[in-house]
Each structure stands twice: as C-alpha cells, then as structure tokens.
Short mmCIF file of C-alpha atoms and ligand atoms in Angstrom, two decimals:
data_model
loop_
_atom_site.label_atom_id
_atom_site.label_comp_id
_atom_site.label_asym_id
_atom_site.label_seq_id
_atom_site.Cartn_x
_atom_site.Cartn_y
_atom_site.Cartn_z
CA UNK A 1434 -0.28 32.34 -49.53
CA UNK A 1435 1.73 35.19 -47.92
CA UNK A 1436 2.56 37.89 -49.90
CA UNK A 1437 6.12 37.35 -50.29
CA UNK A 1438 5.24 33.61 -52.26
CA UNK A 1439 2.54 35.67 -54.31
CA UNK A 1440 4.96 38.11 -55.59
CA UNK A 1441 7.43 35.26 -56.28
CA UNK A 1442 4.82 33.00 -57.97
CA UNK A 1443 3.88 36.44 -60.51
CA UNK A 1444 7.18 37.86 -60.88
CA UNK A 1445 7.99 33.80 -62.46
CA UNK A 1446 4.59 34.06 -65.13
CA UNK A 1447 5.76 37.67 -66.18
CA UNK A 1448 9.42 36.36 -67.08
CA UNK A 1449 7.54 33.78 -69.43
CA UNK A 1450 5.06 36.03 -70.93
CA UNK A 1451 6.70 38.74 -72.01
CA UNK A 1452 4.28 40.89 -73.46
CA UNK A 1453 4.34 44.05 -70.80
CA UNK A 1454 8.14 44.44 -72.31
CA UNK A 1455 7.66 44.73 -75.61
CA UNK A 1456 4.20 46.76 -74.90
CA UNK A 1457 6.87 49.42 -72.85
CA UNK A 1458 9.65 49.35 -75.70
CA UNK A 1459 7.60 50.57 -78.36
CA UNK A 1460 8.35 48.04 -80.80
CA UNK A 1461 5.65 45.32 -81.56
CA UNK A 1462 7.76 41.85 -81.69
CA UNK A 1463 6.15 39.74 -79.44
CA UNK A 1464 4.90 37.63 -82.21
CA UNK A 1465 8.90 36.30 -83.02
CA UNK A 1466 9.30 35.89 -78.88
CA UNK A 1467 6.10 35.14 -77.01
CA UNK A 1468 6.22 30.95 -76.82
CA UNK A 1469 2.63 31.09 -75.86
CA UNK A 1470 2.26 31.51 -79.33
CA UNK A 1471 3.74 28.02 -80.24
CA UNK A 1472 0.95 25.81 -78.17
CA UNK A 1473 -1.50 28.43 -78.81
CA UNK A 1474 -5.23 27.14 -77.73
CA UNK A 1475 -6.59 27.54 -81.37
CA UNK A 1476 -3.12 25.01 -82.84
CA UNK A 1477 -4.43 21.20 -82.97
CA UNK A 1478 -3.28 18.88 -79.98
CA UNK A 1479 0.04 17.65 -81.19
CA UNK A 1480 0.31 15.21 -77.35
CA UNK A 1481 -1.02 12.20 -77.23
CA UNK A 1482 -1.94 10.12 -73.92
CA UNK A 1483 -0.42 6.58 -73.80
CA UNK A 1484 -3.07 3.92 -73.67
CA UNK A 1485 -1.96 2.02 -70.71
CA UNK A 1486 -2.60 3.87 -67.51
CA UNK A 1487 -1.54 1.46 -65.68
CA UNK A 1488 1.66 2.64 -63.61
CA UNK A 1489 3.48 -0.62 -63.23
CA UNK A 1490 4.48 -2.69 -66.77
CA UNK A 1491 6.11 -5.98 -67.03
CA UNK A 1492 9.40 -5.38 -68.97
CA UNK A 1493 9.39 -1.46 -68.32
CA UNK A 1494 10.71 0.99 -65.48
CA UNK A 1495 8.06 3.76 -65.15
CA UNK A 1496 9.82 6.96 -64.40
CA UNK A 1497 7.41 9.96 -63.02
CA UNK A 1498 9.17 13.07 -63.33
CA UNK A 1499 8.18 16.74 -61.98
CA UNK A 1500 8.25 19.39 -60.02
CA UNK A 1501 7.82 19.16 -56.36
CA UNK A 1502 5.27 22.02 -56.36
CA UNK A 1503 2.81 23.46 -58.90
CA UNK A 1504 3.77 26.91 -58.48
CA UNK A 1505 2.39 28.63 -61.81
CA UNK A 1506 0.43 27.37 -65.17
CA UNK A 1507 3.82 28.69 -66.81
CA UNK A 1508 6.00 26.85 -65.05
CA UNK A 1509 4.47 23.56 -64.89
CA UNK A 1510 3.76 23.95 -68.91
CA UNK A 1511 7.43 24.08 -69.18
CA UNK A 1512 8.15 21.39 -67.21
CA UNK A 1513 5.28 19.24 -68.42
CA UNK A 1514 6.93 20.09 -71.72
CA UNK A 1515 10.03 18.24 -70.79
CA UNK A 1516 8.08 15.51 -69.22
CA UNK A 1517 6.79 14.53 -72.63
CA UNK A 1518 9.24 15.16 -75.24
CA UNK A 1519 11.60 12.62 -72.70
CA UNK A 1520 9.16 10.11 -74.13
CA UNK A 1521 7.62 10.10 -70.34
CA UNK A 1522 4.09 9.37 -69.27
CA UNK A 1523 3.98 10.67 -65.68
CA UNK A 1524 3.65 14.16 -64.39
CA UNK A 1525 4.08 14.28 -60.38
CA UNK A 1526 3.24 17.66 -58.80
CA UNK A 1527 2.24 18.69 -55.87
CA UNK A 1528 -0.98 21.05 -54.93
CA UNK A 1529 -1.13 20.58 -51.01
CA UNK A 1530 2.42 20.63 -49.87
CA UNK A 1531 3.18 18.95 -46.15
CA UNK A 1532 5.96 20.98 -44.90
CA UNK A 1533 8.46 20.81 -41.92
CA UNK A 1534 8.33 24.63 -41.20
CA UNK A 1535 4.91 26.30 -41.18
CA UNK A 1536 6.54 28.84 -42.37
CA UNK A 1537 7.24 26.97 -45.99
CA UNK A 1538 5.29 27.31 -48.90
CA UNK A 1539 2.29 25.28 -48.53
CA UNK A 1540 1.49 24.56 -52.18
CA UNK A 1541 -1.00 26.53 -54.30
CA UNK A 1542 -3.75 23.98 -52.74
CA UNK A 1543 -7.31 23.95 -55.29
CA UNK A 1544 -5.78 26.12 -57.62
CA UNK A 1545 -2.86 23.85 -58.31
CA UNK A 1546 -5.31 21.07 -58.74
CA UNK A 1547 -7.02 23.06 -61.46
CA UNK A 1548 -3.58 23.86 -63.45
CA UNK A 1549 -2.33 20.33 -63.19
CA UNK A 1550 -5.10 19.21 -64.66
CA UNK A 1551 -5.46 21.46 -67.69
CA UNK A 1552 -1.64 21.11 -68.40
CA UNK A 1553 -1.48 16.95 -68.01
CA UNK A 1554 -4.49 17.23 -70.73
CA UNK A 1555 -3.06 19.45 -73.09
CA UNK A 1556 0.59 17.51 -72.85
CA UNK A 1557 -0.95 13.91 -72.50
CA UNK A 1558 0.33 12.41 -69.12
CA UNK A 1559 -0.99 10.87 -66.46
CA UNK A 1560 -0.70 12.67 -63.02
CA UNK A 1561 0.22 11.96 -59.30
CA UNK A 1562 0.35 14.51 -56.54
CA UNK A 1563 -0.13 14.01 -52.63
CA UNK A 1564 -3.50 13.62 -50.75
CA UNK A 1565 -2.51 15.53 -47.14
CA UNK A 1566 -5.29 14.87 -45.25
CA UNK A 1567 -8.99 13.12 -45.07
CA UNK A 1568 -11.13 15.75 -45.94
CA UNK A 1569 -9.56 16.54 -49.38
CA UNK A 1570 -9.21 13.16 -50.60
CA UNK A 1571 -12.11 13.12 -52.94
CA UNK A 1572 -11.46 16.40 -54.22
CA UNK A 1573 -8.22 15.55 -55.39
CA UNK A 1574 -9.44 12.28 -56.79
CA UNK A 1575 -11.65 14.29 -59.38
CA UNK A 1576 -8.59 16.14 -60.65
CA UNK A 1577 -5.57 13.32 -60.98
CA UNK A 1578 -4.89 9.91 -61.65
CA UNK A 1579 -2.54 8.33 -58.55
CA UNK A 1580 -3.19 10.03 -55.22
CA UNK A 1581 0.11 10.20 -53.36
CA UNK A 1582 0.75 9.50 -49.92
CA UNK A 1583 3.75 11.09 -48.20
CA UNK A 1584 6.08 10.25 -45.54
CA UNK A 1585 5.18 12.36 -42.65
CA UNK A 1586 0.98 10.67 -43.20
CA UNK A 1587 2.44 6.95 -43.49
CA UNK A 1588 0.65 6.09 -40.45
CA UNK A 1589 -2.39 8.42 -40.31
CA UNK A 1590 -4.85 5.38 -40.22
CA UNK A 1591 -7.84 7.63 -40.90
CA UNK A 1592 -6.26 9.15 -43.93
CA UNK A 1593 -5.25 5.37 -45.07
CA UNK A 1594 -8.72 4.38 -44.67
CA UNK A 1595 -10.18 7.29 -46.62
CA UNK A 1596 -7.87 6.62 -49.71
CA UNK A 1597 -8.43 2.95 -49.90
CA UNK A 1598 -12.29 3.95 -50.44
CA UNK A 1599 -12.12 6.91 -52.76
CA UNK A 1600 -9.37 5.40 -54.93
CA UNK A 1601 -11.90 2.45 -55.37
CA UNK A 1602 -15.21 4.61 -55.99
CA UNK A 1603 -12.92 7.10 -58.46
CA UNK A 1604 -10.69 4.02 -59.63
CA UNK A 1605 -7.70 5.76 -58.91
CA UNK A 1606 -3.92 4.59 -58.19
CA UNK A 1607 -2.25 4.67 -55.08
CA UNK A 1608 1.66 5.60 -54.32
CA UNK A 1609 2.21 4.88 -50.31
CA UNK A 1610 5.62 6.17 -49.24
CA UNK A 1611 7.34 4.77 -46.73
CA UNK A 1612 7.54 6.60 -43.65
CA UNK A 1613 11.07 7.99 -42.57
CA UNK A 1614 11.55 6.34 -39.49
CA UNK A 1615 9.04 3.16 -40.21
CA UNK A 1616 9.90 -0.24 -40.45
CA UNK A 1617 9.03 -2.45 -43.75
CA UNK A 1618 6.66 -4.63 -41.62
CA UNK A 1619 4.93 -1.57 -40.84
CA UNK A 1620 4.72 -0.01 -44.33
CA UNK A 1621 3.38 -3.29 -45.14
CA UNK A 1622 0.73 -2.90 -42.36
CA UNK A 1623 -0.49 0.80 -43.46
CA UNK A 1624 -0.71 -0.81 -47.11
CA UNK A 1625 -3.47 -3.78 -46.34
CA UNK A 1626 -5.05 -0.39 -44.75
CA UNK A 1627 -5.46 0.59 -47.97
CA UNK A 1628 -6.04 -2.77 -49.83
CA UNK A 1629 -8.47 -4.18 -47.21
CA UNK A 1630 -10.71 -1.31 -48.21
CA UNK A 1631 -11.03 -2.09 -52.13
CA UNK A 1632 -9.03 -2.81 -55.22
CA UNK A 1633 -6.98 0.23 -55.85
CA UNK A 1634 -3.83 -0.23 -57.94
CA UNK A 1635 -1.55 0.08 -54.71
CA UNK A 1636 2.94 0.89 -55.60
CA UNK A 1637 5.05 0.91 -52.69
CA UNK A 1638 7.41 3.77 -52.87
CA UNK A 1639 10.73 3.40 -51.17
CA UNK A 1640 12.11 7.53 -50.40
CA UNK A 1641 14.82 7.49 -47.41
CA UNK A 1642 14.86 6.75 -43.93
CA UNK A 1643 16.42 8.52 -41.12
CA UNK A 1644 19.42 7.15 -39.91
CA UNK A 1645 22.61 8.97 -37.97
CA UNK A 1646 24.11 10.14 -41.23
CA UNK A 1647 23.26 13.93 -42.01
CA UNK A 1648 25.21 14.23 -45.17
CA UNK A 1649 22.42 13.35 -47.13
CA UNK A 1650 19.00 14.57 -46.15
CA UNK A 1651 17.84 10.71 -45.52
CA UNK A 1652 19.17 7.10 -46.02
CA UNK A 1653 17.90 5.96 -49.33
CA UNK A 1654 17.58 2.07 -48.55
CA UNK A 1655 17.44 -0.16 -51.46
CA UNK A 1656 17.17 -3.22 -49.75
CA UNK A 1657 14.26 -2.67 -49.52
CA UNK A 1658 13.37 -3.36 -52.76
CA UNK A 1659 14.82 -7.04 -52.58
CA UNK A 1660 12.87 -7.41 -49.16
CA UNK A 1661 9.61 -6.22 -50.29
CA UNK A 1662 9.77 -8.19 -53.58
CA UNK A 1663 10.53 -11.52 -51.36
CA UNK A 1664 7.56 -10.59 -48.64
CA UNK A 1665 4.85 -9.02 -50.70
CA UNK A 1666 3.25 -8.70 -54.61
CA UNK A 1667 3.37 -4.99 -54.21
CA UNK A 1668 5.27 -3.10 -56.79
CA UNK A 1669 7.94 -0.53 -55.60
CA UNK A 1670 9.28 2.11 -57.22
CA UNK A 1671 12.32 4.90 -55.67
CA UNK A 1672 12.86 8.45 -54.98
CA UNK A 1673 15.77 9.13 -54.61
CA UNK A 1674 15.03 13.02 -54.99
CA UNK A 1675 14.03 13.51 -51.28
CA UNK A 1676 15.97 10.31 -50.25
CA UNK A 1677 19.14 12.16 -51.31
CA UNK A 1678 17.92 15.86 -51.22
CA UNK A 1679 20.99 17.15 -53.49
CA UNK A 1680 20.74 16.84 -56.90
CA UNK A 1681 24.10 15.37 -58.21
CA UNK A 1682 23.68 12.62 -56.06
CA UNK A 1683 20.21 11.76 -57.47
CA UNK A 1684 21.55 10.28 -61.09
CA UNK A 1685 23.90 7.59 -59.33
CA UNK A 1686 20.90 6.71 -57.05
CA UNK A 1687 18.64 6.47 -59.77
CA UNK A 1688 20.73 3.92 -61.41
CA UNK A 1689 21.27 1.84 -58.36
CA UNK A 1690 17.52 2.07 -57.79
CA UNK A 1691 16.71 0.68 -61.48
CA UNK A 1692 19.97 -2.50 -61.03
CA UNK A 1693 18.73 -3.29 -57.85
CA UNK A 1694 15.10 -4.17 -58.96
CA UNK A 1695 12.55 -1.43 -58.33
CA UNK A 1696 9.63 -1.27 -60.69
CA UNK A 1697 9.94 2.32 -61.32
CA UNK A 1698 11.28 5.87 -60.15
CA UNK A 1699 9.37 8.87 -59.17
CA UNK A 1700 11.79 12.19 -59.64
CA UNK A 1701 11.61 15.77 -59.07
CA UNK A 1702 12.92 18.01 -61.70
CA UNK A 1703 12.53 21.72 -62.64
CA UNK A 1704 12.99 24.04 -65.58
CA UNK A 1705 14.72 26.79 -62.93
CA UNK A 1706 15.64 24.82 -60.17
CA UNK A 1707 17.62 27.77 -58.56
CA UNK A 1708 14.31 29.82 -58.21
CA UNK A 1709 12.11 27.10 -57.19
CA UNK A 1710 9.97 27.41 -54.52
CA UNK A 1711 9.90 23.86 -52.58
CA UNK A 1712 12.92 21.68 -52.41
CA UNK A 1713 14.90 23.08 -55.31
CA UNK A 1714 18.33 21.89 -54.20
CA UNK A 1715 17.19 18.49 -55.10
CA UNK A 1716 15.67 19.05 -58.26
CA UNK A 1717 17.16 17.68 -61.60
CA UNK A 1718 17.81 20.27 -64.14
CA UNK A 1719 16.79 19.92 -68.16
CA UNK A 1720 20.53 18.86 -68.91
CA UNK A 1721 20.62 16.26 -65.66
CA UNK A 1722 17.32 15.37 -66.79
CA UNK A 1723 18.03 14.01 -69.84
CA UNK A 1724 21.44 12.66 -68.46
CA UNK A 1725 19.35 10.53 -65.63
CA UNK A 1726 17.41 9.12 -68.31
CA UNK A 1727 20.24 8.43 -70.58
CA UNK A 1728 22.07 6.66 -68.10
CA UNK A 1729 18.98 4.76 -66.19
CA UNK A 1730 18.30 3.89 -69.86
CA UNK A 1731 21.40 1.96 -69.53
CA UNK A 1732 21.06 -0.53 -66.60
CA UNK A 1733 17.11 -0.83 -67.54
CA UNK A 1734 18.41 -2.30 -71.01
CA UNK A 1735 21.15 -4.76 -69.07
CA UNK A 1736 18.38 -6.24 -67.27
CA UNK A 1737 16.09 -6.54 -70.56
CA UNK A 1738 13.74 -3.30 -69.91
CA UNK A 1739 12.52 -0.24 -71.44
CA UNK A 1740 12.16 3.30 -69.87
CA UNK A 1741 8.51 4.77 -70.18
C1 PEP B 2533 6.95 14.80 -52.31
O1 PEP B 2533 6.98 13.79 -53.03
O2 PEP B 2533 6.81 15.95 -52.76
C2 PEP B 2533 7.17 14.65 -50.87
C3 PEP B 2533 6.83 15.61 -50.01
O3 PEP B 2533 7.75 13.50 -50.56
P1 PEP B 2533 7.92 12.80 -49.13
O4 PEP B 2533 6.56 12.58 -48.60
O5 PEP B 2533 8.66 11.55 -49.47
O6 PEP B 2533 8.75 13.74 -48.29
MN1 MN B 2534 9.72 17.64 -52.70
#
C-alpha cells in the first residue's frame, strides 16, 4: 500500500474512534460517544447466522450487498451493520482488488481477509469476495464462504481449474462473472471448467458487457438471464453496480434485474460512499440502500418471492 492509501485508510478508523479527541479536550465523554462501546467484545452476540447457506433459494431473490473494498475493520463493521439489520445474509467485499490502473488501490490483500472474517462472524453473514489469481485460491477459501471470480479472469483457464478443486476440497460456493467482452456460449464454457472439476455450488453472475455506448460504464444485458435459464441449470444473479457504474442508475436496474428473472443480485454499497476508496461513484448509500430494497421488494412480491 502506498503511503497516500495508508494515510487515507487511518485518517477513516480515527473519525470512528474518537477517543484521541476527547483525550485532547480535557473532558472525559467518550463513554456517551464512542459506538465501539455499543458491540463491545465483552456484550453477548445479539447476530445470528441464517441456517441455509446455500446462496440460491426457490421462492427467494438473494441480494449480497457490500462494499467493493475492505478498506478498514471500522468501516466494514459499519457497513456489515447495515447488511444485517436490512434483514440480509450476504456480505461481499473485496481483499485482492483487480484494477485497471496499477496505480489503483489494490485492496488490503491478507489483512482484509482477516477483518472480513472477524466482522461476517460477529454480524452473522455469509461472505463472498474475489479469488485474483491461482496461487491464493486456497488461502482465501479458509477465510470466506463463495470465492468470486471477476470479469477481467473469466477466461484464465488455470485460475478456473484451481477454483473448481479448492471450492470442492473446502466446499465452498462459486460466483463466475461474465467476462466484459465474452459471449454466453463462452461463459458457459469457463463454467463446466469449473464444474468438470467437482461439485461446487456454481451462480452465474451477469455484470455488463462492453458495447459502443460510454454513458454507462458497461451494457448491463438482461437477456441474458432468459438465455441462460433456457440453455443451462445454472443460477444467475445481477450486478448492476459495475454494470451501470453510477449509483442512481443502479435502483431501476436492480428492479429490472429481479422482473426479468435473475435468481439474485450482488450490490455494492457504502456507509461514505464519497470517501471510498474503490469504485465509490457506484456505490449505494444507507438511504438508496434501503430504497433498492424497498422497491426490489416490490417486483420480487409480484412474481411470488421474498428478499433475503
Ligand atoms: C467486484 O465485484 O468488485 C468487481 C471487481 O467486479 P467485476 O469483476 O465485475 O468488475
Ligand atoms: Mn467494485
């Protein structure tokens, strides 16, 4: 991490704790303030974990919700926070971050692994973040529950190979995106890459192609949801997050995602989206949070399902 992310990631956990300040004013009230204070180690576990892991329900619309990057224990606490008290099971965060510019933040890599952990224990959920390459798939196995494979690694056989055995030794889940500028038949292909290699729990994830139109930072295409349910048992879920990459657009997709048949939704939100470190612009806020959900509430009860 260069020095510039490390000052930004420390500057964010001493807004939360705000201890130094009332050390410096004189005046001991950090016991009214401090929020640690309200999910204090020592207080007993108030979360509880859903039973069914599984991330695909008959008769429900899984929506995973989170913030593109783990960038602190405080913030992903917060946002975990959310996560749960939405009534949500699924925490999505990523640890190893694949970036256009090398210049990007990268993610907070082995650490982040560690903090996602601890918080999706203390708050209950279930966990997803991306595997980047071959050598740290197993690693990541021992810390979440569905390994995540991104766009830009949709056809990096080797890596497709690797997952497909680790997530049947560890009995994880798999989420395979769709690569940007990949065809369904060949999504389909770098799937039974996975599946010929074991019986992981394998969702299709549907997250914007590239097409001519630069408005919106891809082409979220929902027909291919119909498609893949006629040509394969696979379930698919939508993210519309990157698909869209601004975040007033991603409520209208969400609710086209959810009419038009997908199984589920994976989302990126954040408690500060302004100060965020990876793909903030897209990010739902708590207030658009709770309106997605409201509203994909809606069309999930037209067609006879529940949100979980
Ligand atoms: C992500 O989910 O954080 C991500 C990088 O997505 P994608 O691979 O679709 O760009
Ligand atoms: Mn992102």
């Amino acid at each position: 991490m260069d020095d510039k992310i490390k000052n930004s990631v420390k500057s964010e956990s001493c807004d939360i704790s705000q201890d130094n300040i009332f050390k410096t004013s004189g005046r001991d009230i950090s016991g009214d303030l401090n929020p640690i204070k309200k999910t204090a180690a020592d207080k007993p576990a108030k979360y509880v974990k859903i039973e069914d892991s599984s991330l695909i329900k008959e008769g429900y619309i899984t929506v995973i919700a989170g913030p593109c990057a783990i960038e602190s224990r405080e913030q992903l606490e917060i946002i975990a926070g959310i996560v749960k008290e939405s009534g949500l099971s699924f925490l999505r965060a990523g640890a190893y971050k694949p970036r256009t510019s090398p210049y990007s933040f990268h993610g907070l890599e082995h650490q982040g692994l560690e903090i996602l952990q601890e918080v999706a224990d203390k708050y209950g959920l279930y966990t997803t973040t991306e595997v980047t390459d071959a050598e740290t798939v197993e690693e990541v196995a021992k810390y979440v529950d569905i390994l995540q494979i991104g766009t830009r690694n949709m056809s990096n056989f080797a890596l497709l190979k690797k997952v497909g055995l680790v997530a049947n030794e560890y009995k994880k889940k798999v989420i395979l995106k769709r690569g940007w500028a990949s065809t369904i038949k060949e999504w389909l292909l770098a799937a039974e890459y996975i599946t010929s290699r074991g019986d992981a729990e394998l969702i299709l994830c549907e997250r914007g192609i590239r097409t001519f139109e630069p408005y919106t930072r891809f082409t979220l295409d929902l027909s291919a949801v119909p498609v893949i349910k006629k040509l394969s048992r696979l379930p698919i879920i939508i993210d519309p997050s990157h698909a869209v990459g601004q975040s007033d657009l991603v409520i209208p997709m969400s609710r086209a995602a959810i009419a038009v048949g997908a199984d589920g939704l994976i989302v990126e939100i954040h408690n500060q989206p302004e100060k965020a470190l990876c793909d903030g612009q897209q990010a739902l806020d708590i207030n658009q949070t709770k309106e997605m959900l409201h509203q994909v509430k809606g069309i999930a009860a037209l067609l006879g399902k529940k949100i979980r």
